[in-house]
Each structure stands twice: as C-alpha cells, then as structure tokens.
Amino acid sequence: MHGGTVAVVGGSIAGCAAALAAHRGGAAEVTVYERAAGHLADRGAGLAVHNDRYAELASAGYLDTGIPWLQLWRRRWYTRDGALPLGRPVGELPFPFRTYNWGPLWHGLRARMPETAVFRGDSPVRTVETSPDGAVVHLEEGSAHHADLVIGADGYRSVVRGAAFPDVGPAYAGYLAWRGAFPAERLAALGPDPDGVWPVEDCVFAVFPGGHAVIYRIPDGTGGHRANWVLYAVPPPGTALGLDSPTSLPPGTLSEALHACFAQVTGELLPPYWGGLLQLTRPEELFIQPMYDFTAPHYAAGRLLLAGDAATVARPHTGSGAVKALQDVTVLETAIAAASTWSEVSAAYGAARGPVGVSMMELGRRLGEALVLRAPDWRTADQAHLDALWAGAGAAAFGGRVLQRERRSGGQPPAHGTVR
C-alpha cells in the first residue's frame, strides 16, 4: 500500500515513532502536530526497556545501540530496620532491563523520522472530526487540515481519543508518584564509594507500608549518569484535592502539604540511605504524576487510531509504558504495509493491540494493589514472601507483552500499491 496522507497528533516518543511507522508502511505524506513550542528533548526523566522487548524493537528498526543506555540486571528489595543505613534486605528478583533518559531517546526517534515528514511544534490541536473520505484536524489557531488517517499519540488527555470516544477517560487510582532525577555526582553527599554501596547494575525497591520507591541510574546523554527514582505513596487526606480529573504537577507547582508528605515518607518510612538519596532532589526539581489508568474500548474508530497513552494508560508498575507505545506503532507499520484500504488498516491494528492494552492495564492494577494499596507487612517479609507476591500478581508480562508482528521477509520495504 503506497500513498495517502497521515496526521499524527502528538510529537513525543509515541508520536515520532508513529510518524516513522506511517512512512515506512507506505504513506506518502506525514505531518506531526505537537502542542509544545520548546525542545522536547529537554523534558522527561528515566524509563526502562526489558532486554527481550529491546531486541524485538531493535529488530523492527525503532531502537538501536546509538541511543545512550545502561544495563541493569537485578532488583534488590530493602525495608527500613532500625539504624541500618540501607535497610534490611528482603530479597532479589531478576531485572534484565536497559535504562534510558527520556530526552536522548526522544531525540533518537525524532532523528529517524524521514526528511519528508513535517514536524509542527507549537501547534496544539483543538479537535478532530471524521469526514466521508478521512478526517480533519482543527488547530487552535483556526486552520484545518485533512488527512486520510489520524493517529492519536497525544497522551492520556488525548484530543483524538476524545473525538473517538468522548465518554472514556482516565480514572484516579488513589495514590501518587513523586518523581525526580539528578546528576549522580550528588550521591557523594551520602558517603564515599556510592557505586560500591549501590552497584550501577542494581535497581532498588525500597518498600514501606503503603508504598515503595524504585531507584535506578540512567545515562545523562553526555557520558555520565543520573539517579532516577519514582516514589509511590497514598497522600494524606486533603492533600491531593483536584486530582480526580487527569492532571500532573510539574516541577515548582507542588503544594506545601505535598512537600511535607514527601519529607515524612523519605525521612521516616524509607531506609535512611534511600530516603536520603531521594532528598538529594531539590524541591524545585520534584514533580508528581497522579496514578490513573484506563483503556479505550477500541484502538481504532474509522479513520482515527490511538497509540501509546492515548489508547491505554497502565500504571508504571508494569515497566512497559514506552515499550507498549513503540510496539503499537510497529504493528501499525505492518498493518499499513499489508492493507489495501484504510478500513483494513484500522481493523488489523485494533484487533492486534486492543487486547494487549487491556492486559497491561489489568497488570498495572494488580501490581498497584500488591505494592501500594494492599502492601504486605514488609517487617517480616523474606525472599519466599517476595516470590509469592510477584507470582500472585501475575507479573509474567512485567516489562511488556511479547511483540506479535508479522515481519516482511528479508526486511524489504512493502510493495507499492494504492491507498483507497
């Protein structure tokens, strides 16, 4: 299939990858509409990609070793126990993941976009509507742009999803994720030889009643490291007002109550070393992501398709947010290349990715219950308890489902046809 115009709403990781997928699938014209006016590579913190999922995505041509990464191998679990700086070891689980800095990963995908694709920054989309022969993207500045296919890669507050399924939206899960990342040089404030205390290949789970912190290093994009962390906890009553509607709290916007909650958790509930590590993040660097989840009833509605968080938001416990977005677009590429009509594209894509979205959302909920809302008594937990908890949550898909994608023989481009 060759020809036709594709509009991608959203220019972050999912959007850049979707533009590449549409081009490689055979679309003649691809335009990306991104709300932000600034440089997206300056945004974001850390993320991790399971080794097996990386291999699949590298084989599909969406990732490679040119994007800076670090290799992790194990998760070490600690809980507070008296004055032990690191806390009492609970157990270990494998963690074969590569870690990335959001900015360099975005830059690597942005660089893969073909020169013929148009990337329009500072172009917020007001609404999208279907037409008899495609769809129309209406920008906030008043212009309208027709496309044969519109891909919504515009996150959990997606305009495209709102047009396709106006009654579907994220639901607040009842707890928050404080996040931060800072230069690894600050770790020297915790004592000598931070790499000996906390090996580079280790991901740390510091657990406490009602939550946990996930801590790992990421590349800084210039040859150094950053300490990246996420802290999940239920906020005290009255401190998370207004979060029932989808939102986030960027750096510099946290209330005094939320700063106080962070100080209490890191100072009294986490083991001293790990709580002190999180406190190396400066107050103006802290940001919060309230936990939401949902999945759209379908990944395709006529000429409107959804990818990444626009389609499904699974809680980050799954370790698969960026992976699922990239898997979405690899399947989309195959669907476009194999189809002879846009209706066939929508049907094939929706059938392949919808069930994956449901399964990952459900996994995120189970892990949220097991690790936050109904966390065990970590004071008495050991390796056997940890193994049972992980198995009980059904975490076989941790890091993402296996990518099911028909590959073109020999990696050859699709045969040219006509989009109808």
Short mmCIF file of C-alpha atoms in Angstrom, two decimals:
data_model
loop_
_atom_site.label_atom_id
_atom_site.label_comp_id
_atom_site.label_asym_id
_atom_site.label_seq_id
_atom_site.Cartn_x
_atom_site.Cartn_y
_atom_site.Cartn_z
CA MET A 1 0.00 0.00 0.00
CA HIS A 2 1.54 3.31 -1.04
CA GLY A 3 0.20 6.84 -0.87
CA GLY A 4 -2.22 8.81 1.23
CA THR A 5 -1.78 11.36 3.99
CA VAL A 6 -1.37 10.63 7.70
CA ALA A 7 -1.63 13.16 10.52
CA VAL A 8 -0.05 12.33 13.88
CA VAL A 9 -1.34 14.30 16.87
CA GLY A 10 1.42 14.46 19.49
CA GLY A 11 5.15 14.65 18.88
CA SER A 12 6.71 12.86 21.85
CA ILE A 13 8.13 9.33 21.79
CA ALA A 14 4.93 7.69 20.56
CA GLY A 15 4.29 10.43 18.01
CA CYS A 16 7.74 10.39 16.42
CA ALA A 17 7.65 6.60 16.23
CA ALA A 18 4.14 6.68 14.73
CA ALA A 19 5.33 9.08 12.03
CA LEU A 20 8.18 6.73 11.19
CA ALA A 21 5.78 3.77 11.13
CA ALA A 22 3.36 5.53 8.77
CA HIS A 23 6.18 6.47 6.40
CA ARG A 24 7.70 3.00 6.41
CA GLY A 25 4.27 1.45 5.94
CA GLY A 26 3.80 3.40 2.70
CA ALA A 27 2.10 6.74 3.49
CA ALA A 28 3.09 9.47 1.05
CA GLU A 29 2.68 12.45 3.39
CA VAL A 30 3.09 12.51 7.17
CA THR A 31 2.58 15.54 9.41
CA VAL A 32 3.09 15.63 13.17
CA TYR A 33 1.24 18.23 15.25
CA GLU A 34 2.90 18.87 18.62
CA ARG A 35 1.45 21.18 21.25
CA ALA A 36 4.73 22.22 22.88
CA ALA A 37 6.78 25.03 21.44
CA GLY A 38 10.03 24.17 23.23
CA HIS A 39 12.61 21.46 22.76
CA LEU A 40 11.07 18.18 23.87
CA ALA A 41 14.47 16.56 24.33
CA ASP A 42 14.93 18.71 27.45
CA ARG A 43 11.94 17.06 29.12
CA GLY A 44 11.26 13.86 30.95
CA ALA A 45 13.16 11.65 33.38
CA GLY A 46 14.05 7.98 33.12
CA LEU A 47 12.49 4.83 31.75
CA ALA A 48 13.46 1.21 31.34
CA VAL A 49 13.08 -1.32 28.50
CA HIS A 50 13.20 -5.09 29.08
CA ASN A 51 16.08 -6.71 27.19
CA ASP A 52 13.77 -9.02 25.24
CA ARG A 53 11.47 -6.17 24.25
CA TYR A 54 14.50 -4.12 23.20
CA ALA A 55 15.65 -6.95 20.94
CA GLU A 56 12.23 -7.02 19.26
CA LEU A 57 12.11 -3.26 18.79
CA ALA A 58 15.68 -3.13 17.53
CA SER A 59 14.88 -5.86 15.02
CA ALA A 60 11.89 -3.81 13.90
CA GLY A 61 14.14 -0.76 13.39
CA TYR A 62 12.90 1.54 16.16
CA LEU A 63 15.77 1.28 18.67
CA ASP A 64 19.50 0.66 18.43
CA THR A 65 22.67 0.94 20.49
CA GLY A 66 23.28 4.50 19.27
CA ILE A 67 20.81 5.80 21.86
CA PRO A 68 22.59 6.06 25.27
CA TRP A 69 21.57 3.32 27.71
CA LEU A 70 22.66 1.48 30.86
CA GLN A 71 22.25 -2.23 31.59
CA LEU A 72 20.57 -3.38 34.81
CA TRP A 73 20.42 -6.99 35.95
CA ARG A 74 18.70 -7.30 39.33
CA ARG A 75 16.23 -5.71 41.71
CA ARG A 76 17.25 -5.58 45.34
CA TRP A 77 14.44 -5.04 47.83
CA TYR A 78 15.05 -3.27 51.15
CA THR A 79 12.83 -2.26 54.04
CA ARG A 80 13.55 0.02 56.98
CA ASP A 81 15.01 -1.79 60.00
CA GLY A 82 16.37 0.27 62.88
CA ALA A 83 19.52 2.18 62.09
CA LEU A 84 20.73 0.00 59.19
CA PRO A 85 21.54 2.62 56.52
CA LEU A 86 20.43 0.53 53.55
CA GLY A 87 17.68 -1.20 55.49
CA ARG A 88 17.11 -4.93 55.84
CA PRO A 89 17.43 -6.88 52.56
CA VAL A 90 14.11 -8.55 51.74
CA GLY A 91 15.18 -10.40 48.60
CA GLU A 92 16.21 -10.14 44.96
CA LEU A 93 14.47 -10.58 41.62
CA PRO A 94 15.94 -10.53 38.11
CA PHE A 95 15.81 -7.21 36.30
CA PRO A 96 17.21 -7.57 32.75
CA PHE A 97 16.38 -4.02 31.65
CA ARG A 98 18.12 -1.26 29.74
CA THR A 99 17.57 2.22 31.17
CA TYR A 100 17.17 5.39 29.14
CA ASN A 101 16.94 9.11 29.61
CA TRP A 102 13.68 10.31 28.04
CA GLY A 103 15.35 13.18 26.18
CA PRO A 104 18.03 11.25 24.25
CA LEU A 105 15.50 8.50 23.49
CA TRP A 106 13.10 11.07 22.04
CA HIS A 107 15.94 12.65 20.07
CA GLY A 108 16.91 9.27 18.63
CA LEU A 109 13.36 8.62 17.42
CA ARG A 110 12.96 12.18 16.15
CA ALA A 111 16.14 11.74 14.10
CA ARG A 112 14.66 8.60 12.50
CA MET A 113 11.70 10.49 11.08
CA PRO A 114 12.06 10.87 7.31
CA GLU A 115 13.03 14.27 5.91
CA THR A 116 9.75 14.35 4.03
CA ALA A 117 7.74 14.25 7.25
CA VAL A 118 6.64 17.63 8.64
CA PHE A 119 7.02 18.22 12.40
CA ARG A 120 4.92 21.20 13.50
CA GLY A 121 5.76 22.38 17.01
CA ASP A 122 3.64 24.95 18.82
CA SER A 123 0.59 23.52 17.01
CA PRO A 124 -1.99 22.48 19.60
CA VAL A 125 -4.93 20.58 18.16
CA ARG A 126 -8.36 21.80 19.25
CA THR A 127 -10.41 18.94 17.88
CA VAL A 128 -10.50 16.18 15.30
CA GLU A 129 -13.52 15.16 13.29
CA THR A 130 -14.13 12.45 10.76
CA SER A 131 -15.16 13.21 7.21
CA PRO A 132 -16.56 11.00 4.43
CA ASP A 133 -13.10 10.44 2.99
CA GLY A 134 -10.89 10.68 6.09
CA ALA A 135 -10.57 13.07 8.99
CA VAL A 136 -9.91 16.74 9.63
CA VAL A 137 -7.50 18.11 12.24
CA HIS A 138 -8.52 21.53 13.58
CA LEU A 139 -5.73 23.54 15.20
CA GLU A 140 -6.21 26.07 17.98
CA GLU A 141 -5.09 28.88 15.66
CA GLY A 142 -8.06 28.18 13.40
CA SER A 143 -6.65 26.23 10.46
CA ALA A 144 -7.99 22.84 9.38
CA HIS A 145 -6.04 20.00 7.76
CA HIS A 146 -7.43 16.95 6.01
CA ALA A 147 -5.80 13.53 6.32
CA ASP A 148 -6.69 10.03 5.20
CA LEU A 149 -5.76 8.73 8.66
CA VAL A 150 -5.23 10.45 12.02
CA ILE A 151 -3.09 8.77 14.69
CA GLY A 152 -3.67 9.97 18.24
CA ALA A 153 -0.32 9.82 20.04
CA ASP A 154 -1.19 12.74 22.32
CA GLY A 155 -1.08 11.10 25.73
CA TYR A 156 -3.60 10.35 28.42
CA ARG A 157 -5.56 13.58 27.81
CA SER A 158 -5.79 12.78 24.10
CA VAL A 159 -7.85 15.05 21.85
CA VAL A 160 -8.10 12.24 19.30
CA ARG A 161 -9.45 9.79 21.87
CA GLY A 162 -11.90 12.48 22.98
CA ALA A 163 -13.19 12.67 19.42
CA ALA A 164 -13.41 8.90 19.01
CA PHE A 165 -14.69 8.01 22.49
CA PRO A 166 -15.86 11.16 24.30
CA ASP A 167 -17.04 9.27 27.39
CA VAL A 168 -13.74 7.46 28.03
CA GLY A 169 -11.09 8.96 30.28
CA PRO A 170 -8.52 8.09 32.94
CA ALA A 171 -9.70 7.24 36.46
CA TYR A 172 -7.68 8.26 39.53
CA ALA A 173 -6.23 5.22 41.30
CA GLY A 174 -5.99 6.83 44.74
CA TYR A 175 -2.25 7.39 45.06
CA LEU A 176 0.60 9.47 43.66
CA ALA A 177 4.02 9.04 42.12
CA TRP A 178 6.61 11.59 43.20
CA ARG A 179 9.43 11.66 40.65
CA GLY A 180 12.90 13.06 40.34
CA ALA A 181 16.25 12.68 38.61
CA PHE A 182 19.52 14.38 39.41
CA PRO A 183 23.22 14.18 38.48
CA ALA A 184 24.90 11.15 40.03
CA GLU A 185 27.67 13.37 41.40
CA ARG A 186 25.30 14.38 44.19
CA LEU A 187 25.47 10.84 45.57
CA ALA A 188 28.84 11.72 47.12
CA ALA A 189 26.87 13.58 49.81
CA LEU A 190 25.68 10.18 51.12
CA GLY A 191 29.21 8.89 51.70
CA PRO A 192 32.23 7.54 49.81
CA ASP A 193 32.08 4.96 47.03
CA PRO A 194 28.40 5.25 46.01
CA ASP A 195 28.97 2.68 43.23
CA GLY A 196 30.14 0.18 45.85
CA VAL A 197 27.13 0.78 48.07
CA TRP A 198 24.73 0.85 45.15
CA PRO A 199 26.15 -1.02 42.13
CA VAL A 200 25.29 0.51 38.76
CA GLU A 201 23.61 -2.71 37.59
CA ASP A 202 21.14 -2.69 40.52
CA CYS A 203 17.60 -1.39 40.57
CA VAL A 204 16.47 -0.76 44.15
CA PHE A 205 12.96 -1.28 45.50
CA ALA A 206 12.79 0.44 48.90
CA VAL A 207 9.48 -0.68 50.40
CA PHE A 208 7.37 0.53 53.32
CA PRO A 209 3.77 0.12 54.50
CA GLY A 210 1.63 1.85 51.90
CA GLY A 211 4.14 2.30 49.12
CA HIS A 212 7.64 1.92 47.74
CA ALA A 213 10.41 3.72 45.86
CA VAL A 214 12.00 2.46 42.65
CA ILE A 215 15.54 3.78 42.16
CA TYR A 216 17.93 3.23 39.26
CA ARG A 217 20.57 5.05 37.25
CA ILE A 218 20.05 6.37 33.73
CA PRO A 219 22.51 7.90 31.24
CA ASP A 220 22.63 11.69 31.16
CA GLY A 221 23.24 11.75 27.42
CA THR A 222 26.78 13.15 27.70
CA GLY A 223 28.64 10.14 29.10
CA GLY A 224 27.62 10.46 32.75
CA HIS A 225 24.79 9.14 34.91
CA ARG A 226 21.73 10.45 36.66
CA ALA A 227 19.96 8.92 39.65
CA ASN A 228 16.34 8.39 38.65
CA TRP A 229 13.58 7.48 41.08
CA VAL A 230 9.81 7.12 41.49
CA LEU A 231 8.10 7.11 44.89
CA TYR A 232 4.59 5.65 45.14
CA ALA A 233 2.51 6.54 48.18
CA VAL A 234 -1.04 7.32 49.24
CA PRO A 235 -1.19 11.02 50.18
CA PRO A 236 -2.80 12.12 53.46
CA PRO A 237 -6.48 13.12 53.22
CA GLY A 238 -6.96 16.57 51.76
CA THR A 239 -3.51 16.88 50.17
CA ALA A 240 -4.48 15.60 46.72
CA LEU A 241 -7.58 17.67 46.05
CA GLY A 242 -8.42 18.24 42.39
CA LEU A 243 -6.60 15.18 41.12
CA ASP A 244 -9.72 13.21 40.19
CA SER A 245 -9.55 14.92 36.79
CA PRO A 246 -6.47 13.96 34.72
CA THR A 247 -3.59 16.28 35.50
CA SER A 248 0.04 16.33 36.56
CA LEU A 249 2.07 18.58 38.84
CA PRO A 250 5.25 19.77 37.09
CA PRO A 251 8.34 20.99 38.94
CA GLY A 252 7.71 24.07 41.01
CA THR A 253 3.96 23.50 41.45
CA LEU A 254 3.77 21.14 44.44
CA SER A 255 1.87 22.40 47.49
CA GLU A 256 3.46 22.67 50.93
CA ALA A 257 1.35 19.71 52.03
CA LEU A 258 2.74 17.51 49.26
CA HIS A 259 6.30 18.59 50.03
CA ALA A 260 5.63 17.76 53.70
CA CYS A 261 4.28 14.33 52.76
CA PHE A 262 7.42 13.65 50.71
CA ALA A 263 9.63 14.72 53.62
CA GLN A 264 7.75 12.47 56.04
CA VAL A 265 7.95 9.37 53.80
CA THR A 266 11.62 9.83 52.92
CA GLY A 267 12.63 10.73 56.47
CA GLU A 268 10.59 8.25 58.50
CA LEU A 269 9.43 5.35 56.32
CA LEU A 270 12.25 4.61 53.87
CA PRO A 271 15.61 3.19 54.96
CA PRO A 272 17.95 6.10 55.78
CA TYR A 273 20.24 5.75 52.76
CA TRP A 274 17.44 5.53 50.21
CA GLY A 275 15.38 8.24 51.85
CA GLY A 276 18.46 10.46 51.88
CA LEU A 277 19.04 9.70 48.20
CA LEU A 278 15.57 10.90 47.27
CA GLN A 279 16.10 14.03 49.38
CA LEU A 280 19.09 14.95 47.19
CA THR A 281 16.45 16.02 44.67
CA ARG A 282 15.93 19.75 45.08
CA PRO A 283 12.39 20.92 45.91
CA GLU A 284 12.11 22.78 42.60
CA GLU A 285 13.02 19.55 40.74
CA LEU A 286 10.26 17.41 42.26
CA PHE A 287 7.20 16.62 40.18
CA ILE A 288 4.17 14.41 40.67
CA GLN A 289 2.23 12.09 38.42
CA PRO A 290 -1.09 11.05 39.95
CA MET A 291 -1.82 7.44 39.15
CA TYR A 292 -4.54 6.99 36.55
CA ASP A 293 -5.48 4.10 34.33
CA PHE A 294 -7.95 3.27 31.57
CA THR A 295 -8.09 1.69 28.16
CA ALA A 296 -10.13 2.80 25.20
CA PRO A 297 -12.81 0.32 24.12
CA HIS A 298 -11.14 0.14 20.70
CA TYR A 299 -7.79 1.27 19.34
CA ALA A 300 -9.41 2.33 16.07
CA ALA A 301 -12.60 4.21 15.23
CA GLY A 302 -12.94 4.65 11.49
CA ARG A 303 -10.06 6.84 10.32
CA LEU A 304 -8.96 7.63 13.89
CA LEU A 305 -6.33 5.40 15.52
CA LEU A 306 -4.89 5.56 19.04
CA ALA A 307 -1.36 4.71 20.17
CA GLY A 308 0.58 4.82 23.42
CA ASP A 309 -1.04 6.54 26.39
CA ALA A 310 -3.80 7.93 24.17
CA ALA A 311 -5.08 4.36 23.86
CA THR A 312 -4.18 2.78 27.20
CA VAL A 313 -2.69 4.11 30.40
CA ALA A 314 -1.29 1.32 32.56
CA ARG A 315 0.26 2.20 35.90
CA PRO A 316 4.07 2.41 35.67
CA HIS A 317 4.47 -0.68 37.87
CA THR A 318 4.23 -2.70 34.64
CA GLY A 319 7.62 -1.39 33.43
CA SER A 320 6.22 -1.14 29.93
CA GLY A 321 4.92 2.36 29.13
CA ALA A 322 7.34 3.33 26.36
CA VAL A 323 7.60 -0.28 25.20
CA LYS A 324 3.88 -0.59 24.59
CA ALA A 325 3.81 2.69 22.65
CA LEU A 326 6.64 1.52 20.40
CA GLN A 327 5.04 -1.89 19.97
CA ASP A 328 1.80 -0.15 18.95
CA VAL A 329 3.47 1.65 16.07
CA THR A 330 5.42 -1.37 14.82
CA VAL A 331 2.10 -3.20 14.47
CA LEU A 332 0.66 -0.11 12.78
CA GLU A 333 3.50 -0.12 10.27
CA THR A 334 2.75 -3.74 9.38
CA ALA A 335 -0.99 -3.02 9.15
CA ILE A 336 -0.47 -0.14 6.71
CA ALA A 337 2.01 -2.09 4.61
CA ALA A 338 -0.26 -5.13 4.33
CA ALA A 339 -3.61 -3.41 3.70
CA SER A 340 -5.26 -2.21 0.53
CA THR A 341 -7.77 0.09 2.25
CA TRP A 342 -7.73 2.31 5.33
CA SER A 343 -10.56 0.24 6.78
CA GLU A 344 -8.31 -2.81 6.68
CA VAL A 345 -5.59 -0.84 8.48
CA SER A 346 -7.97 0.10 11.29
CA ALA A 347 -9.37 -3.41 11.65
CA ALA A 348 -5.97 -5.14 11.73
CA TYR A 349 -4.40 -2.64 14.10
CA GLY A 350 -7.32 -2.56 16.52
CA ALA A 351 -7.60 -6.35 16.66
CA ALA A 352 -3.88 -6.76 17.37
CA ARG A 353 -3.35 -4.06 20.01
CA GLY A 354 -6.64 -3.74 21.89
CA PRO A 355 -6.24 -6.97 23.91
CA VAL A 356 -2.65 -6.04 24.80
CA GLY A 357 -3.84 -2.73 26.22
CA VAL A 358 -6.42 -4.44 28.40
CA SER A 359 -3.92 -6.98 29.74
CA MET A 360 -1.32 -4.34 30.63
CA MET A 361 -3.89 -2.12 32.36
CA GLU A 362 -5.03 -5.09 34.43
CA LEU A 363 -1.44 -5.98 35.34
CA GLY A 364 -0.80 -2.41 36.50
CA ARG A 365 -3.85 -2.58 38.75
CA ARG A 366 -2.78 -5.89 40.28
CA LEU A 367 0.73 -4.61 40.99
CA GLY A 368 -0.66 -1.37 42.40
CA GLU A 369 -2.80 -3.35 44.81
CA ALA A 370 0.08 -5.65 45.78
CA LEU A 371 2.75 -2.97 46.22
CA VAL A 372 0.83 0.12 47.38
CA LEU A 373 -2.82 -0.20 48.32
CA ARG A 374 -2.55 -3.64 49.97
CA ALA A 375 1.18 -3.91 50.56
CA PRO A 376 2.33 -6.74 52.86
CA ASP A 377 3.95 -6.31 56.24
CA TRP A 378 7.48 -5.85 54.98
CA ARG A 379 8.91 -6.11 58.50
CA THR A 380 8.60 -9.90 58.36
CA ALA A 381 8.82 -10.46 54.59
CA ASP A 382 11.62 -12.50 53.06
CA GLN A 383 12.55 -13.98 49.67
CA ALA A 384 9.73 -16.54 49.82
CA HIS A 385 7.16 -13.83 50.53
CA LEU A 386 8.57 -11.72 47.69
CA ASP A 387 8.42 -14.59 45.20
CA ALA A 388 4.84 -15.38 46.23
CA LEU A 389 3.76 -11.74 45.94
CA TRP A 390 5.22 -11.42 42.45
CA ALA A 391 3.71 -14.69 41.26
CA GLY A 392 0.36 -13.82 42.84
CA ALA A 393 0.19 -10.56 40.94
CA GLY A 394 0.53 -12.47 37.66
CA ALA A 395 3.56 -10.43 36.66
CA ALA A 396 4.74 -12.68 33.83
CA ALA A 397 4.20 -9.74 31.44
CA PHE A 398 6.28 -7.33 33.55
CA GLY A 399 8.23 -5.25 31.04
CA GLY A 400 5.63 -5.75 28.31
CA ARG A 401 3.99 -8.49 26.30
CA VAL A 402 5.89 -10.31 23.59
CA LEU A 403 5.56 -8.35 20.37
CA GLN A 404 3.39 -10.19 17.87
CA ARG A 405 4.23 -8.74 14.50
CA GLU A 406 4.30 -10.22 11.03
CA ARG A 407 7.67 -9.45 9.52
CA ARG A 408 8.26 -8.82 5.88
CA SER A 409 10.71 -11.37 4.51
CA GLY A 410 14.26 -10.09 4.29
CA GLY A 411 13.34 -6.76 5.85
CA GLN A 412 12.28 -5.45 2.43
CA PRO A 413 10.00 -2.42 2.08
CA PRO A 414 6.36 -3.02 1.21
CA ALA A 415 5.33 -3.44 -2.38
CA HIS A 416 3.78 -0.29 -3.83
CA GLY A 417 0.03 -0.22 -4.26
CA THR A 418 -2.68 2.36 -3.86
CA VAL A 419 -4.35 3.56 -0.70
CA ARG A 420 -8.12 3.73 -1.08
#
